[in-house]
Amino acid sequence: MNEYIEEIIKEAQISYDNKDIPIGAIVVKNNKIIGRGHNDRLNTPDVTNHAEIIAIREAEKNLNDWRLDGCDLYVSLYPCDMCLEVAKASRVDNIYFLLERDNKNKYNSTIINQVEDDVSRETYKNMLSTFFKENVR
């Protein structure tokens, strides 16, 4: 699981470098990454270009199917409501997140699990905090 956490942090860094909220996501099937994404709303501009949705779109394209049965979604930050609904609709088996949102509406489901990795969580938390300090709007 650690390699997946490294990958979502790499994706989040791309968002950070592009001045978008640093969130990264990957979709995994049979221990292989089949979709990856990072927030890209500012460059496209498309309000739906959240990391999770981009990763899901890529996974669907790679599988040539919108059904992501047997897939897991890994994301750096607890997904927003829109991303949760898209993940549910795509039928991912599990959603793993690194950091909880302070103001999130918790979705009651057994498919959503927090990853236990304190070092990575702290690294990502610092990235997110720095981003918001540098990019106050």
Coordinates of C-alpha atoms in Angstrom, one line a residue:
M1 CA 0.0 0.0 0.0
N2 CA 2.9 2.4 0.6
E3 CA 3.7 2.6 -3.1
Y4 CA 0.1 3.7 -3.7
I5 CA 0.4 6.4 -1.1
E6 CA 3.6 7.6 -2.7
E7 CA 1.8 7.8 -6.1
I8 CA -1.1 9.9 -4.7
I9 CA 1.3 12.3 -3.1
K10 CA 3.2 12.6 -6.4
E11 CA -0.1 13.4 -8.1
A12 CA -1.0 15.9 -5.4
Q13 CA 2.4 17.6 -6.0
I14 CA 1.5 18.1 -9.7
S15 CA -1.6 20.0 -8.6
Y16 CA 0.4 22.0 -6.1
D17 CA 2.9 23.0 -8.8
N18 CA 0.1 24.0 -11.1
K19 CA -1.4 26.2 -8.3
D20 CA -4.5 24.0 -7.9
I21 CA -5.5 22.4 -4.6
P22 CA -3.1 19.5 -4.1
I23 CA -5.1 16.4 -4.3
G24 CA -4.0 13.2 -6.0
A25 CA -5.8 10.0 -6.8
I26 CA -5.1 6.6 -8.4
V27 CA -7.3 3.6 -9.3
V28 CA -5.8 0.2 -8.7
K29 CA -6.9 -3.2 -10.1
N30 CA -5.0 -6.4 -9.6
N31 CA -2.2 -4.5 -7.9
K32 CA -1.7 -2.4 -11.0
I33 CA -2.4 1.4 -11.4
I34 CA -4.9 1.8 -14.2
G35 CA -5.9 5.4 -13.6
R36 CA -4.3 8.4 -12.1
G37 CA -5.3 12.0 -11.6
H38 CA -4.6 15.3 -9.8
N39 CA -6.8 18.4 -9.5
D40 CA -6.8 20.2 -12.8
R41 CA -9.7 22.6 -12.6
L42 CA -7.7 25.8 -13.2
N43 CA -5.9 24.7 -16.4
T44 CA -8.8 23.2 -18.2
P45 CA -11.1 25.1 -16.8
D46 CA -13.6 22.4 -15.8
V47 CA -15.1 22.3 -12.3
T48 CA -15.4 18.5 -12.5
N49 CA -11.7 18.0 -13.0
H50 CA -11.1 16.7 -9.5
A51 CA -8.3 14.1 -9.0
E52 CA -10.7 11.3 -8.3
I53 CA -12.8 11.9 -11.4
I54 CA -9.8 12.2 -13.7
A55 CA -8.4 8.9 -12.2
I56 CA -11.7 7.2 -12.7
R57 CA -12.1 8.4 -16.3
E58 CA -8.6 7.1 -17.1
A59 CA -9.4 3.7 -15.5
E60 CA -12.6 3.5 -17.4
K61 CA -10.8 4.2 -20.6
N62 CA -8.1 1.7 -19.9
L63 CA -10.7 -1.0 -19.1
N64 CA -13.0 0.1 -21.9
D65 CA -15.8 -0.1 -19.3
W66 CA -17.5 2.4 -16.9
R67 CA -17.8 -0.4 -14.3
L68 CA -14.8 -0.5 -12.1
D69 CA -15.7 -3.7 -10.2
G70 CA -12.6 -5.1 -8.6
C71 CA -10.9 -1.7 -8.4
D72 CA -9.8 0.4 -5.5
L73 CA -9.6 4.2 -5.4
Y74 CA -6.8 5.8 -3.4
V75 CA -7.0 9.5 -2.8
S76 CA -4.9 11.9 -0.7
L77 CA -7.9 13.8 0.8
Y78 CA -11.3 12.5 1.8
P79 CA -13.4 12.9 -1.3
C80 CA -16.0 15.6 -1.8
D81 CA -19.6 14.7 -2.2
M82 CA -19.4 14.8 -6.0
C83 CA -16.4 12.5 -6.1
L84 CA -17.9 10.1 -3.7
E85 CA -21.0 9.8 -5.8
V86 CA -18.9 9.3 -9.0
A87 CA -16.9 6.6 -7.2
K88 CA -20.0 4.8 -6.0
A89 CA -21.6 5.0 -9.5
S90 CA -18.4 3.6 -11.1
R91 CA -18.7 0.6 -8.6
V92 CA -15.2 0.8 -7.1
D93 CA -14.8 -1.8 -4.4
N94 CA -13.0 0.4 -1.8
I95 CA -12.0 4.0 -1.4
Y96 CA -8.8 4.7 0.7
F97 CA -7.9 8.2 1.8
L98 CA -4.9 9.6 3.5
L99 CA -6.2 12.7 5.3
E100 CA -9.7 13.6 6.5
R101 CA -11.3 16.9 5.7
D102 CA -12.0 19.2 8.5
N103 CA -15.4 20.2 7.2
K104 CA -16.5 17.1 5.4
N105 CA -19.9 15.4 5.4
K106 CA -19.0 11.9 6.4
Y107 CA -20.5 9.3 4.1
N108 CA -21.5 6.2 6.1
S109 CA -20.0 3.3 4.2
T110 CA -17.8 0.3 4.7
I111 CA -16.0 1.0 1.4
I112 CA -14.4 4.2 2.7
N113 CA -11.2 3.6 4.8
Q114 CA -8.5 5.8 6.1
V115 CA -5.0 4.7 5.3
E116 CA -2.8 4.3 8.4
D117 CA 0.4 6.0 7.4
D118 CA 1.3 8.8 9.9
V119 CA 4.5 9.9 8.1
S120 CA 2.8 10.2 4.7
R121 CA -0.2 11.8 6.3
E122 CA 2.0 14.5 7.9
T123 CA 3.9 15.1 4.7
Y124 CA 0.7 15.6 2.8
K125 CA -0.9 17.7 5.6
N126 CA 2.1 20.0 5.4
M127 CA 1.8 20.3 1.6
L128 CA -1.9 21.2 1.9
S129 CA -1.3 23.7 4.6
T130 CA 1.5 25.4 2.7
F131 CA -0.6 25.5 -0.4
F132 CA -3.4 27.4 1.4
K133 CA -1.0 29.8 3.1
E134 CA 0.5 30.6 -0.3
N135 CA -2.7 30.8 -2.3
V136 CA -5.2 32.6 -0.1
R137 CA -8.0 33.8 -2.4

